C-alpha cells in the first residue's frame, strides 16, 4: 500500500485499510496477514504474528509480520507457515 507523498497524513491510508478490512470481513475471511510498519498497523488491531506461532515463508523482520483476526478466535489453535497465493510471486520486489 502506498499514498502519494503529497497526500500522506491526510487519512487516505487509514481509509483504505479500514475499507479493505471491512470488505475482507464481508467476504467471509477470518484473518488478515500483513508485512508492514508495526507502528502503523497496530492502530488497526494488528499484532505480531510470530508470537502466535504463525511464521512467514520468507525472511522478514519479526515485528513487521503481523496478523489480525476479523472474526473472534479465528486464530485459536492455528499454527504454522503462511501460504501466499501464487500471484504474490509475480509482484516485483516480492520477498518470495
Ligand atoms: C504508510 C502510508 C501508506 C500511510 O498512508 P497515509 O495516508 O499517510 O496514512 P494516514 O493519513 O491514514 O495516517 C497517518 C498516520 O500514520 C502514521 N504513519 C505513517 N507512516 C508511518 C510509519 N511508517 N510508521 C508508523 N506510523 C506511520 C502517521 O504518523 C500518522 O499518524 P497520526 O494519525 O498519529 O498523525 C504512507 O505513509 C505511505 O504511502 N508510505 C510509503 C509507502 C509505504 O511505506 N507503504 C507501507 C508498506 S506496508
mmCIF file of N, CA, C and O and ligand atoms in Angstrom:
data_model
loop_
_atom_site.group_PDB
_atom_site.id
_atom_site.type_symbol
_atom_site.label_atom_id
_atom_site.label_comp_id
_atom_site.label_asym_id
_atom_site.label_seq_id
_atom_site.Cartn_x
_atom_site.Cartn_y
_atom_site.Cartn_z
ATOM 1 N N UNK A 1 0.843 -1.184 0.000
ATOM 2 C CA UNK A 1 0.000 0.000 0.000
ATOM 3 C C UNK A 1 0.881 1.238 0.000
ATOM 4 O O UNK A 1 1.909 1.285 0.659
ATOM 5 N N UNK A 2 0.474 2.249 -0.738
ATOM 6 C CA UNK A 2 1.227 3.498 -0.751
ATOM 7 C C UNK A 2 0.296 4.653 -1.098
ATOM 8 O O UNK A 2 -0.649 4.502 -1.865
ATOM 9 N N UNK A 3 0.582 5.788 -0.494
ATOM 10 C CA UNK A 3 -0.151 7.020 -0.767
ATOM 11 C C UNK A 3 0.874 8.026 -1.293
ATOM 12 O O UNK A 3 1.995 8.101 -0.765
ATOM 13 N N UNK A 4 0.519 8.780 -2.316
ATOM 14 C CA UNK A 4 1.439 9.775 -2.861
ATOM 15 C C UNK A 4 1.941 10.675 -1.726
ATOM 16 O O UNK A 4 1.140 11.109 -0.878
ATOM 17 N N UNK A 5 3.270 10.940 -1.696
ATOM 18 C CA UNK A 5 3.838 11.714 -0.584
ATOM 19 C C UNK A 5 3.076 13.007 -0.284
ATOM 20 O O UNK A 5 2.841 13.337 0.881
ATOM 21 N N UNK A 6 2.657 13.707 -1.315
ATOM 22 C CA UNK A 6 1.984 14.992 -1.086
ATOM 23 C C UNK A 6 0.636 14.814 -0.388
ATOM 24 O O UNK A 6 0.099 15.772 0.178
ATOM 25 N N UNK A 7 0.089 13.599 -0.455
ATOM 26 C CA UNK A 7 -1.238 13.357 0.125
ATOM 27 C C UNK A 7 -1.188 12.533 1.408
ATOM 28 O O UNK A 7 -2.229 12.197 1.985
ATOM 29 N N UNK A 8 0.046 12.181 1.832
ATOM 30 C CA UNK A 8 0.162 11.380 3.058
ATOM 31 C C UNK A 8 -0.275 12.198 4.272
ATOM 32 O O UNK A 8 -0.265 13.421 4.255
ATOM 33 N N UNK A 9 -0.639 11.460 5.309
ATOM 34 C CA UNK A 9 -1.091 12.050 6.584
ATOM 35 C C UNK A 9 -2.368 12.861 6.438
ATOM 36 O O UNK A 9 -2.591 13.828 7.162
ATOM 37 N N UNK A 10 -3.180 12.484 5.458
ATOM 38 C CA UNK A 10 -4.490 13.140 5.345
ATOM 39 C C UNK A 10 -5.608 12.128 5.547
ATOM 40 O O UNK A 10 -6.769 12.437 5.293
ATOM 41 N N UNK A 11 -5.251 10.916 5.971
ATOM 42 C CA UNK A 11 -6.269 9.925 6.293
ATOM 43 C C UNK A 11 -6.571 8.930 5.180
ATOM 44 O O UNK A 11 -7.375 8.019 5.372
ATOM 45 N N UNK A 12 -5.915 9.089 4.007
ATOM 46 C CA UNK A 12 -6.214 8.192 2.881
ATOM 47 C C UNK A 12 -5.807 6.751 3.209
ATOM 48 O O UNK A 12 -6.570 5.804 3.002
ATOM 49 N N UNK A 13 -4.587 6.585 3.738
ATOM 50 C CA UNK A 13 -4.109 5.236 4.059
ATOM 51 C C UNK A 13 -5.024 4.533 5.050
ATOM 52 O O UNK A 13 -5.393 3.371 4.851
ATOM 53 N N UNK A 14 -5.420 5.239 6.096
ATOM 54 C CA UNK A 14 -6.306 4.621 7.095
ATOM 55 C C UNK A 14 -7.649 4.248 6.489
ATOM 56 O O UNK A 14 -8.203 3.187 6.791
ATOM 57 N N UNK A 15 -8.164 5.114 5.614
ATOM 58 C CA UNK A 15 -9.444 4.803 4.963
ATOM 59 C C UNK A 15 -9.331 3.554 4.101
ATOM 60 O O UNK A 15 -10.227 2.703 4.110
ATOM 61 N N UNK A 16 -8.204 3.442 3.368
ATOM 62 C CA UNK A 16 -8.009 2.263 2.512
ATOM 63 C C UNK A 16 -7.924 0.993 3.352
ATOM 64 O O UNK A 16 -8.532 -0.028 3.024
ATOM 65 N N UNK A 17 -7.167 1.060 4.460
ATOM 66 C CA UNK A 17 -7.024 -0.134 5.305
ATOM 67 C C UNK A 17 -8.380 -0.513 5.907
ATOM 68 O O UNK A 17 -8.791 -1.680 5.861
ATOM 69 N N UNK A 18 -9.090 0.474 6.462
ATOM 70 C CA UNK A 18 -10.372 0.158 7.122
ATOM 71 C C UNK A 18 -11.380 -0.401 6.118
ATOM 72 O O UNK A 18 -12.116 -1.343 6.420
ATOM 73 N N UNK A 19 -11.427 0.163 4.926
ATOM 74 C CA UNK A 19 -12.350 -0.326 3.910
ATOM 75 C C UNK A 19 -11.957 -1.743 3.474
ATOM 76 O O UNK A 19 -12.799 -2.619 3.296
ATOM 77 N N UNK A 20 -10.635 -1.936 3.301
ATOM 78 C CA UNK A 20 -10.158 -3.266 2.905
ATOM 79 C C UNK A 20 -10.492 -4.310 3.949
ATOM 80 O O UNK A 20 -10.924 -5.428 3.619
ATOM 81 N N UNK A 21 -10.325 -3.967 5.215
ATOM 82 C CA UNK A 21 -10.640 -4.924 6.285
ATOM 83 C C UNK A 21 -12.143 -5.215 6.338
ATOM 84 O O UNK A 21 -12.561 -6.359 6.517
ATOM 85 N N UNK A 22 -12.950 -4.161 6.141
ATOM 86 C CA UNK A 22 -14.407 -4.364 6.167
ATOM 87 C C UNK A 22 -14.838 -5.259 4.995
ATOM 88 O O UNK A 22 -15.671 -6.164 5.168
ATOM 89 N N UNK A 23 -14.255 -5.008 3.815
ATOM 90 C CA UNK A 23 -14.603 -5.834 2.652
ATOM 91 C C UNK A 23 -14.186 -7.290 2.875
ATOM 92 O O UNK A 23 -14.918 -8.221 2.541
ATOM 93 N N UNK A 24 -12.969 -7.475 3.439
ATOM 94 C CA UNK A 24 -12.492 -8.842 3.692
ATOM 95 C C UNK A 24 -13.422 -9.554 4.671
ATOM 96 O O UNK A 24 -13.749 -10.734 4.507
ATOM 97 N N UNK A 25 -13.869 -8.821 5.693
ATOM 98 C CA UNK A 25 -14.799 -9.404 6.683
ATOM 99 C C UNK A 25 -16.104 -9.779 5.994
ATOM 100 O O UNK A 25 -16.635 -10.871 6.190
ATOM 101 N N UNK A 26 -16.619 -8.861 5.156
ATOM 102 C CA UNK A 26 -17.884 -9.132 4.456
ATOM 103 C C UNK A 26 -17.769 -10.335 3.521
ATOM 104 O O UNK A 26 -18.752 -11.031 3.265
ATOM 105 N N UNK A 27 -16.561 -10.552 2.993
ATOM 106 C CA UNK A 27 -16.346 -11.688 2.095
ATOM 107 C C UNK A 27 -16.185 -13.002 2.861
ATOM 108 O O UNK A 27 -16.048 -14.063 2.258
ATOM 109 N N UNK A 28 -16.142 -12.899 4.191
ATOM 110 C CA UNK A 28 -16.090 -14.116 4.998
ATOM 111 C C UNK A 28 -14.704 -14.525 5.446
ATOM 112 O O UNK A 28 -14.534 -15.596 6.022
ATOM 113 N N UNK A 29 -13.704 -13.670 5.167
ATOM 114 C CA UNK A 29 -12.350 -14.010 5.617
ATOM 115 C C UNK A 29 -12.254 -13.840 7.129
ATOM 116 O O UNK A 29 -12.865 -12.937 7.705
ATOM 117 N N UNK A 30 -11.461 -14.705 7.763
ATOM 118 C CA UNK A 30 -11.348 -14.652 9.218
ATOM 119 C C UNK A 30 -10.087 -13.970 9.713
ATOM 120 O O UNK A 30 -10.032 -13.484 10.835
ATOM 121 N N UNK A 31 -9.052 -13.942 8.855
ATOM 122 C CA UNK A 31 -7.738 -13.472 9.288
ATOM 123 C C UNK A 31 -7.085 -12.659 8.175
ATOM 124 O O UNK A 31 -7.250 -12.971 6.994
ATOM 125 N N UNK A 32 -6.351 -11.624 8.562
ATOM 126 C CA UNK A 32 -5.532 -10.870 7.606
ATOM 127 C C UNK A 32 -4.090 -10.890 8.094
ATOM 128 O O UNK A 32 -3.830 -10.690 9.285
ATOM 129 N N UNK A 33 -3.160 -11.154 7.177
ATOM 130 C CA UNK A 33 -1.725 -11.129 7.475
ATOM 131 C C UNK A 33 -1.115 -9.985 6.671
ATOM 132 O O UNK A 33 -1.404 -9.853 5.482
ATOM 133 N N UNK A 34 -0.294 -9.166 7.307
ATOM 134 C CA UNK A 34 0.397 -8.109 6.562
ATOM 135 C C UNK A 34 1.883 -8.098 6.921
ATOM 136 O O UNK A 34 2.290 -8.569 7.979
ATOM 137 N N UNK A 35 2.664 -7.561 5.998
ATOM 138 C CA UNK A 35 4.047 -7.188 6.279
ATOM 139 C C UNK A 35 4.070 -5.672 6.154
ATOM 140 O O UNK A 35 3.778 -5.139 5.085
ATOM 141 N N UNK A 36 4.348 -4.984 7.234
ATOM 142 C CA UNK A 36 4.297 -3.530 7.180
ATOM 143 C C UNK A 36 4.893 -2.900 8.423
ATOM 144 O O UNK A 36 5.462 -3.578 9.279
ATOM 145 N N UNK A 37 4.742 -1.597 8.506
ATOM 146 C CA UNK A 37 5.282 -0.858 9.651
ATOM 147 C C UNK A 37 4.457 -1.188 10.899
ATOM 148 O O UNK A 37 3.265 -0.873 10.952
ATOM 149 N N UNK A 38 5.079 -1.784 11.928
ATOM 150 C CA UNK A 38 4.316 -2.147 13.136
ATOM 151 C C UNK A 38 3.622 -0.942 13.758
ATOM 152 O O UNK A 38 2.486 -1.046 14.226
ATOM 153 N N UNK A 39 4.301 0.217 13.758
ATOM 154 C CA UNK A 39 3.712 1.399 14.374
ATOM 155 C C UNK A 39 2.470 1.886 13.656
ATOM 156 O O UNK A 39 1.630 2.576 14.241
ATOM 157 N N UNK A 40 2.383 1.535 12.388
ATOM 158 C CA UNK A 40 1.216 1.973 11.612
ATOM 159 C C UNK A 40 0.056 0.987 11.764
ATOM 160 O O UNK A 40 -1.070 1.376 12.057
ATOM 161 N N UNK A 41 0.352 -0.302 11.560
ATOM 162 C CA UNK A 41 -0.740 -1.289 11.528
ATOM 163 C C UNK A 41 -1.307 -1.617 12.907
ATOM 164 O O UNK A 41 -2.430 -2.107 13.008
ATOM 165 N N UNK A 42 -0.556 -1.319 13.958
ATOM 166 C CA UNK A 42 -1.076 -1.599 15.305
ATOM 167 C C UNK A 42 -2.380 -0.848 15.544
ATOM 168 O O UNK A 42 -3.274 -1.335 16.236
ATOM 169 N N UNK A 43 -2.510 0.324 14.946
ATOM 170 C CA UNK A 43 -3.721 1.137 15.191
ATOM 171 C C UNK A 43 -4.989 0.476 14.653
ATOM 172 O O UNK A 43 -6.092 0.847 15.029
ATOM 173 N N UNK A 44 -4.801 -0.487 13.748
ATOM 174 C CA UNK A 44 -5.970 -1.199 13.213
ATOM 175 C C UNK A 44 -6.208 -2.522 13.946
ATOM 176 O O UNK A 44 -7.112 -3.269 13.589
ATOM 177 N N UNK A 45 -5.360 -2.795 14.937
ATOM 178 C CA UNK A 45 -5.545 -4.009 15.716
ATOM 179 C C UNK A 45 -4.589 -5.138 15.359
ATOM 180 O O UNK A 45 -4.673 -6.224 15.936
ATOM 181 N N UNK A 46 -3.683 -4.898 14.396
ATOM 182 C CA UNK A 46 -2.728 -5.947 14.027
ATOM 183 C C UNK A 46 -1.740 -6.169 15.172
ATOM 184 O O UNK A 46 -1.334 -5.214 15.853
ATOM 185 N N UNK A 47 -1.359 -7.424 15.383
ATOM 186 C CA UNK A 47 -0.366 -7.780 16.403
ATOM 187 C C UNK A 47 0.711 -8.642 15.751
ATOM 188 O O UNK A 47 0.468 -9.271 14.709
ATOM 189 N N UNK A 48 1.922 -8.677 16.341
ATOM 190 C CA UNK A 48 2.975 -9.534 15.771
ATOM 191 C C UNK A 48 2.492 -10.978 15.655
ATOM 192 O O UNK A 48 1.896 -11.514 16.594
ATOM 193 N N UNK A 49 2.755 -11.578 14.486
ATOM 194 C CA UNK A 49 2.218 -12.919 14.224
ATOM 195 C C UNK A 49 3.086 -14.028 14.808
ATOM 196 O O UNK A 49 2.571 -15.066 15.224
ATOM 197 N N UNK A 50 4.405 -13.812 14.831
ATOM 198 C CA UNK A 50 5.292 -14.909 15.265
ATOM 199 C C UNK A 50 5.007 -15.381 16.683
ATOM 200 O O UNK A 50 5.011 -16.594 16.933
ATOM 201 N N UNK A 51 4.758 -14.475 17.645
ATOM 202 C CA UNK A 51 4.430 -14.970 18.999
ATOM 203 C C UNK A 51 3.158 -15.817 19.029
ATOM 204 O O UNK A 51 2.937 -16.570 19.987
ATOM 205 N N UNK A 52 2.333 -15.706 17.995
ATOM 206 C CA UNK A 52 1.116 -16.530 17.920
ATOM 207 C C UNK A 52 1.411 -17.894 17.303
ATOM 208 O O UNK A 52 0.514 -18.735 17.190
ATOM 209 N N UNK A 53 2.687 -18.072 16.859
ATOM 210 C CA UNK A 53 3.041 -19.351 16.234
ATOM 211 C C UNK A 53 2.827 -19.355 14.736
ATOM 212 O O UNK A 53 2.781 -20.416 14.109
ATOM 213 N N UNK A 54 2.702 -18.167 14.163
ATOM 214 C CA UNK A 54 2.487 -18.058 12.720
ATOM 215 C C UNK A 54 3.757 -17.501 12.087
ATOM 216 O O UNK A 54 4.217 -16.415 12.468
ATOM 217 N N UNK A 55 4.304 -18.264 11.133
ATOM 218 C CA UNK A 55 5.593 -17.899 10.542
ATOM 219 C C UNK A 55 5.413 -17.425 9.102
ATOM 220 O O UNK A 55 4.499 -17.864 8.398
ATOM 221 N N UNK A 56 6.350 -16.564 8.663
ATOM 222 C CA UNK A 56 6.366 -16.119 7.263
ATOM 223 C C UNK A 56 7.135 -17.141 6.427
ATOM 224 O O UNK A 56 8.073 -17.765 6.929
ATOM 225 N N UNK A 57 6.778 -17.281 5.141
ATOM 226 C CA UNK A 57 7.504 -18.211 4.275
ATOM 227 C C UNK A 57 8.730 -17.564 3.655
ATOM 228 O O UNK A 57 9.284 -18.082 2.686
ATOM 229 N N UNK A 58 9.126 -16.388 4.159
ATOM 230 C CA UNK A 58 10.306 -15.680 3.647
ATOM 231 C C UNK A 58 10.946 -14.925 4.814
ATOM 232 O O UNK A 58 10.346 -14.788 5.890
ATOM 233 N N UNK A 59 12.151 -14.433 4.576
ATOM 234 C CA UNK A 59 12.858 -13.664 5.598
ATOM 235 C C UNK A 59 12.158 -12.324 5.802
ATOM 236 O O UNK A 59 11.910 -11.599 4.846
ATOM 237 N N UNK A 60 11.804 -12.023 7.033
ATOM 238 C CA UNK A 60 11.155 -10.748 7.312
ATOM 239 C C UNK A 60 11.441 -10.367 8.761
ATOM 240 O O UNK A 60 11.547 -11.248 9.624
ATOM 241 N N UNK A 61 11.583 -9.078 8.984
ATOM 242 C CA UNK A 61 11.775 -8.609 10.359
ATOM 243 C C UNK A 61 10.543 -9.004 11.168
ATOM 244 O O UNK A 61 9.413 -8.691 10.787
ATOM 245 N N UNK A 62 10.766 -9.687 12.278
ATOM 246 C CA UNK A 62 9.650 -10.282 13.018
ATOM 247 C C UNK A 62 8.519 -9.312 13.369
ATOM 248 O O UNK A 62 7.347 -9.622 13.139
ATOM 249 N N UNK A 63 8.806 -8.110 13.907
ATOM 250 C CA UNK A 63 7.681 -7.234 14.289
ATOM 251 C C UNK A 63 6.861 -6.755 13.097
ATOM 252 O O UNK A 63 5.710 -6.332 13.262
ATOM 253 N N UNK A 64 7.459 -6.800 11.892
ATOM 254 C CA UNK A 64 6.764 -6.309 10.700
ATOM 255 C C UNK A 64 5.752 -7.326 10.161
ATOM 256 O O UNK A 64 4.909 -6.997 9.330
ATOM 257 N N UNK A 65 5.850 -8.556 10.647
ATOM 258 C CA UNK A 65 4.968 -9.629 10.181
ATOM 259 C C UNK A 65 3.812 -9.734 11.174
ATOM 260 O O UNK A 65 3.995 -10.174 12.307
ATOM 261 N N UNK A 66 2.627 -9.291 10.740
ATOM 262 C CA UNK A 66 1.520 -9.093 11.686
ATOM 263 C C UNK A 66 0.234 -9.788 11.234
ATOM 264 O O UNK A 66 0.034 -10.047 10.048
ATOM 265 N N UNK A 67 -0.619 -10.022 12.220
ATOM 266 C CA UNK A 67 -1.890 -10.695 11.953
ATOM 267 C C UNK A 67 -3.029 -9.954 12.642
ATOM 268 O O UNK A 67 -2.837 -9.275 13.650
ATOM 269 N N UNK A 68 -4.209 -10.101 12.056
ATOM 270 C CA UNK A 68 -5.420 -9.514 12.643
ATOM 271 C C UNK A 68 -6.559 -10.512 12.488
ATOM 272 O O UNK A 68 -6.776 -11.055 11.394
ATOM 273 N N UNK A 69 -7.255 -10.752 13.561
ATOM 274 C CA UNK A 69 -8.460 -11.598 13.486
ATOM 275 C C UNK A 69 -9.637 -10.731 13.067
ATOM 276 O O UNK A 69 -9.947 -9.740 13.726
ATOM 277 N N UNK A 70 -10.299 -11.093 11.987
ATOM 278 C CA UNK A 70 -11.518 -10.387 11.580
ATOM 279 C C UNK A 70 -12.724 -10.993 12.284
ATOM 280 O O UNK A 70 -13.756 -10.357 12.427
ATOM 281 N N UNK A 71 -12.562 -12.252 12.677
ATOM 282 C CA UNK A 71 -13.602 -12.989 13.396
ATOM 283 C C UNK A 71 -13.010 -13.396 14.740
ATOM 284 O O UNK A 71 -11.877 -13.887 14.771
ATOM 285 N N UNK A 72 -13.694 -13.170 15.840
ATOM 286 C CA UNK A 72 -13.121 -13.525 17.146
ATOM 287 C C UNK A 72 -12.656 -14.980 17.174
ATOM 288 O O UNK A 72 -13.361 -15.874 16.704
ATOM 289 N N UNK A 73 -11.446 -15.177 17.701
ATOM 290 C CA UNK A 73 -10.856 -16.515 17.865
ATOM 291 C C UNK A 73 -10.550 -17.225 16.542
ATOM 292 O O UNK A 73 -10.351 -18.439 16.523
ATOM 293 N N UNK A 74 -10.512 -16.487 15.436
ATOM 294 C CA UNK A 74 -10.228 -17.133 14.141
ATOM 295 C C UNK A 74 -8.843 -17.778 14.138
ATOM 296 O O UNK A 74 -8.600 -18.718 13.375
ATOM 297 N N UNK A 75 -7.934 -17.268 14.983
ATOM 298 C CA UNK A 75 -6.573 -17.818 15.006
ATOM 299 C C UNK A 75 -6.364 -18.821 16.132
ATOM 300 O O UNK A 75 -5.274 -19.345 16.289
ATOM 301 N N UNK A 76 -7.416 -19.074 16.904
ATOM 302 C CA UNK A 76 -7.254 -20.014 18.020
ATOM 303 C C UNK A 76 -6.877 -21.398 17.480
ATOM 304 O O UNK A 76 -7.568 -21.949 16.621
ATOM 305 N N UNK A 77 -5.759 -21.920 17.985
ATOM 306 C CA UNK A 77 -5.305 -23.253 17.560
ATOM 307 C C UNK A 77 -4.650 -23.263 16.186
ATOM 308 O O UNK A 77 -4.270 -24.320 15.695
ATOM 309 N N UNK A 78 -4.495 -22.096 15.568
ATOM 310 C CA UNK A 78 -3.870 -22.037 14.236
ATOM 311 C C UNK A 78 -2.378 -21.781 14.413
ATOM 312 O O UNK A 78 -1.974 -20.842 15.091
ATOM 313 N N UNK A 79 -1.551 -22.655 13.821
ATOM 314 C CA UNK A 79 -0.097 -22.524 13.888
ATOM 315 C C UNK A 79 0.472 -22.880 12.529
ATOM 316 O O UNK A 79 -0.160 -23.570 11.749
ATOM 317 N N UNK A 80 1.722 -22.409 12.272
ATOM 318 C CA UNK A 80 2.397 -22.856 11.069
ATOM 319 C C UNK A 80 2.822 -21.719 10.172
ATOM 320 O O UNK A 80 2.810 -20.552 10.558
ATOM 321 N N UNK A 81 3.202 -22.099 8.942
ATOM 322 C CA UNK A 81 3.737 -21.138 7.976
ATOM 323 C C UNK A 81 2.631 -20.663 7.046
ATOM 324 O O UNK A 81 1.841 -21.466 6.538
ATOM 325 N N UNK A 82 2.600 -19.360 6.820
ATOM 326 C CA UNK A 82 1.580 -18.787 5.933
ATOM 327 C C UNK A 82 1.878 -19.195 4.493
ATOM 328 O O UNK A 82 3.030 -19.160 4.049
ATOM 329 N N UNK A 83 0.845 -19.602 3.779
ATOM 330 C CA UNK A 83 0.999 -19.926 2.362
ATOM 331 C C UNK A 83 0.344 -18.798 1.567
ATOM 332 O O UNK A 83 -0.860 -18.563 1.692
ATOM 333 N N UNK A 84 1.140 -18.096 0.776
ATOM 334 C CA UNK A 84 0.619 -16.967 -0.009
ATOM 335 C C UNK A 84 0.058 -17.463 -1.329
ATOM 336 O O UNK A 84 0.522 -18.469 -1.877
ATOM 337 N N UNK A 85 -0.941 -16.741 -1.883
ATOM 338 C CA UNK A 85 -1.430 -17.102 -3.209
ATOM 339 C C UNK A 85 -0.319 -16.909 -4.241
ATOM 340 O O UNK A 85 0.560 -16.053 -4.039
ATOM 341 N N UNK A 86 -0.350 -17.680 -5.336
ATOM 342 C CA UNK A 86 0.747 -17.625 -6.310
ATOM 343 C C UNK A 86 0.954 -16.238 -6.904
ATOM 344 O O UNK A 86 2.064 -15.902 -7.305
ATOM 345 N N UNK A 87 -0.090 -15.401 -6.932
ATOM 346 C CA UNK A 87 0.048 -14.070 -7.518
ATOM 347 C C UNK A 87 1.151 -13.268 -6.828
ATOM 348 O O UNK A 87 1.796 -12.412 -7.433
ATOM 349 N N UNK A 88 1.390 -13.537 -5.548
ATOM 350 C CA UNK A 88 2.397 -12.770 -4.816
ATOM 351 C C UNK A 88 3.793 -12.968 -5.405
ATOM 352 O O UNK A 88 4.629 -12.079 -5.346
ATOM 353 N N UNK A 89 4.045 -14.154 -5.959
ATOM 354 C CA UNK A 89 5.369 -14.452 -6.502
ATOM 355 C C UNK A 89 5.662 -13.589 -7.723
ATOM 356 O O UNK A 89 6.816 -13.405 -8.102
ATOM 357 N N UNK A 90 4.611 -13.050 -8.379
ATOM 358 C CA UNK A 90 4.792 -12.263 -9.594
ATOM 359 C C UNK A 90 4.926 -10.768 -9.311
ATOM 360 O O UNK A 90 5.146 -9.979 -10.224
ATOM 361 N N UNK A 91 4.771 -10.382 -8.044
ATOM 362 C CA UNK A 91 4.851 -8.956 -7.720
ATOM 363 C C UNK A 91 6.318 -8.542 -7.695
ATOM 364 O O UNK A 91 7.136 -9.173 -7.021
ATOM 365 N N UNK A 92 6.629 -7.469 -8.449
ATOM 366 C CA UNK A 92 8.005 -7.001 -8.495
ATOM 367 C C UNK A 92 8.432 -6.576 -7.085
ATOM 368 O O UNK A 92 7.700 -5.848 -6.398
ATOM 369 N N UNK A 93 9.596 -7.038 -6.671
ATOM 370 C CA UNK A 93 10.079 -6.698 -5.338
ATOM 371 C C UNK A 93 9.508 -7.610 -4.274
ATOM 372 O O UNK A 93 9.748 -7.412 -3.093
ATOM 373 N N UNK A 94 8.729 -8.628 -4.708
ATOM 374 C CA UNK A 94 8.151 -9.558 -3.746
ATOM 375 C C UNK A 94 9.264 -10.295 -3.004
ATOM 376 O O UNK A 94 10.272 -10.659 -3.596
ATOM 377 N N UNK A 95 9.094 -10.506 -1.702
ATOM 378 C CA UNK A 95 10.119 -11.220 -0.949
ATOM 379 C C UNK A 95 10.184 -12.691 -1.302
ATOM 380 O O UNK A 95 11.093 -13.374 -0.907
ATOM 381 N N UNK A 96 9.201 -13.236 -2.033
ATOM 382 C CA UNK A 96 9.217 -14.659 -2.333
ATOM 383 C C UNK A 96 10.080 -14.947 -3.541
ATOM 384 O O UNK A 96 10.124 -14.189 -4.461
HETATM 385 C C1 LIG B 1 2.170 4.184 5.231
HETATM 386 C C2 LIG B 1 1.220 5.032 4.363
HETATM 387 C C3 LIG B 1 0.505 4.137 3.360
HETATM 388 C C4 LIG B 1 0.216 5.704 5.287
HETATM 389 O O1 LIG B 1 -0.732 6.407 4.497
HETATM 390 P P1 LIG B 1 -1.321 7.826 4.962
HETATM 391 O O2 LIG B 1 -2.440 8.179 4.050
HETATM 392 O O3 LIG B 1 -0.195 8.795 5.093
HETATM 393 O O4 LIG B 1 -1.847 7.453 6.421
HETATM 394 P P2 LIG B 1 -2.955 8.196 7.282
HETATM 395 O O5 LIG B 1 -3.040 9.644 6.890
HETATM 396 O O6 LIG B 1 -4.204 7.412 7.259
HETATM 397 O O7 LIG B 1 -2.333 8.042 8.717
HETATM 398 C C5 LIG B 1 -1.260 8.851 9.052
HETATM 399 C C6 LIG B 1 -0.751 8.333 10.378
HETATM 400 O O8 LIG B 1 0.083 7.200 10.129
HETATM 401 C C7 LIG B 1 1.351 7.445 10.689
HETATM 402 N N1 LIG B 1 2.367 6.806 9.860
HETATM 403 C C8 LIG B 1 2.605 6.998 8.544
HETATM 404 N N2 LIG B 1 3.639 6.210 8.166
HETATM 405 C C9 LIG B 1 4.023 5.523 9.273
HETATM 406 C C10 LIG B 1 5.044 4.579 9.540
HETATM 407 N N3 LIG B 1 5.905 4.185 8.600
HETATM 408 N N4 LIG B 1 5.157 4.058 10.793
HETATM 409 C C11 LIG B 1 4.315 4.470 11.770
HETATM 410 N N5 LIG B 1 3.333 5.380 11.584
HETATM 411 C C12 LIG B 1 3.209 5.898 10.343
HETATM 412 C C13 LIG B 1 1.491 8.944 10.701
HETATM 413 O O9 LIG B 1 2.424 9.340 11.692
HETATM 414 C C14 LIG B 1 0.091 9.386 11.070
HETATM 415 O O10 LIG B 1 -0.088 9.262 12.466
HETATM 416 P P3 LIG B 1 -1.137 10.153 13.275
HETATM 417 O O11 LIG B 1 -2.501 9.794 12.738
HETATM 418 O O12 LIG B 1 -0.944 9.709 14.692
HETATM 419 O O13 LIG B 1 -0.739 11.547 12.987
HETATM 420 C C15 LIG B 1 2.020 6.152 3.639
HETATM 421 O O14 LIG B 1 2.778 6.868 4.579
HETATM 422 C C16 LIG B 1 2.921 5.656 2.522
HETATM 423 O O15 LIG B 1 2.489 5.519 1.358
HETATM 424 N N6 LIG B 1 4.202 5.403 2.831
HETATM 425 C C17 LIG B 1 5.177 4.993 1.842
HETATM 426 C C18 LIG B 1 4.941 3.598 1.354
HETATM 427 C C19 LIG B 1 4.946 2.621 2.495
HETATM 428 O O16 LIG B 1 5.830 2.669 3.353
HETATM 429 N N7 LIG B 1 3.937 1.743 2.496
HETATM 430 C C20 LIG B 1 3.739 0.799 3.547
HETATM 431 C C21 LIG B 1 4.014 -0.572 3.097
HETATM 432 S S1 LIG B 1 3.404 -1.654 4.349
#
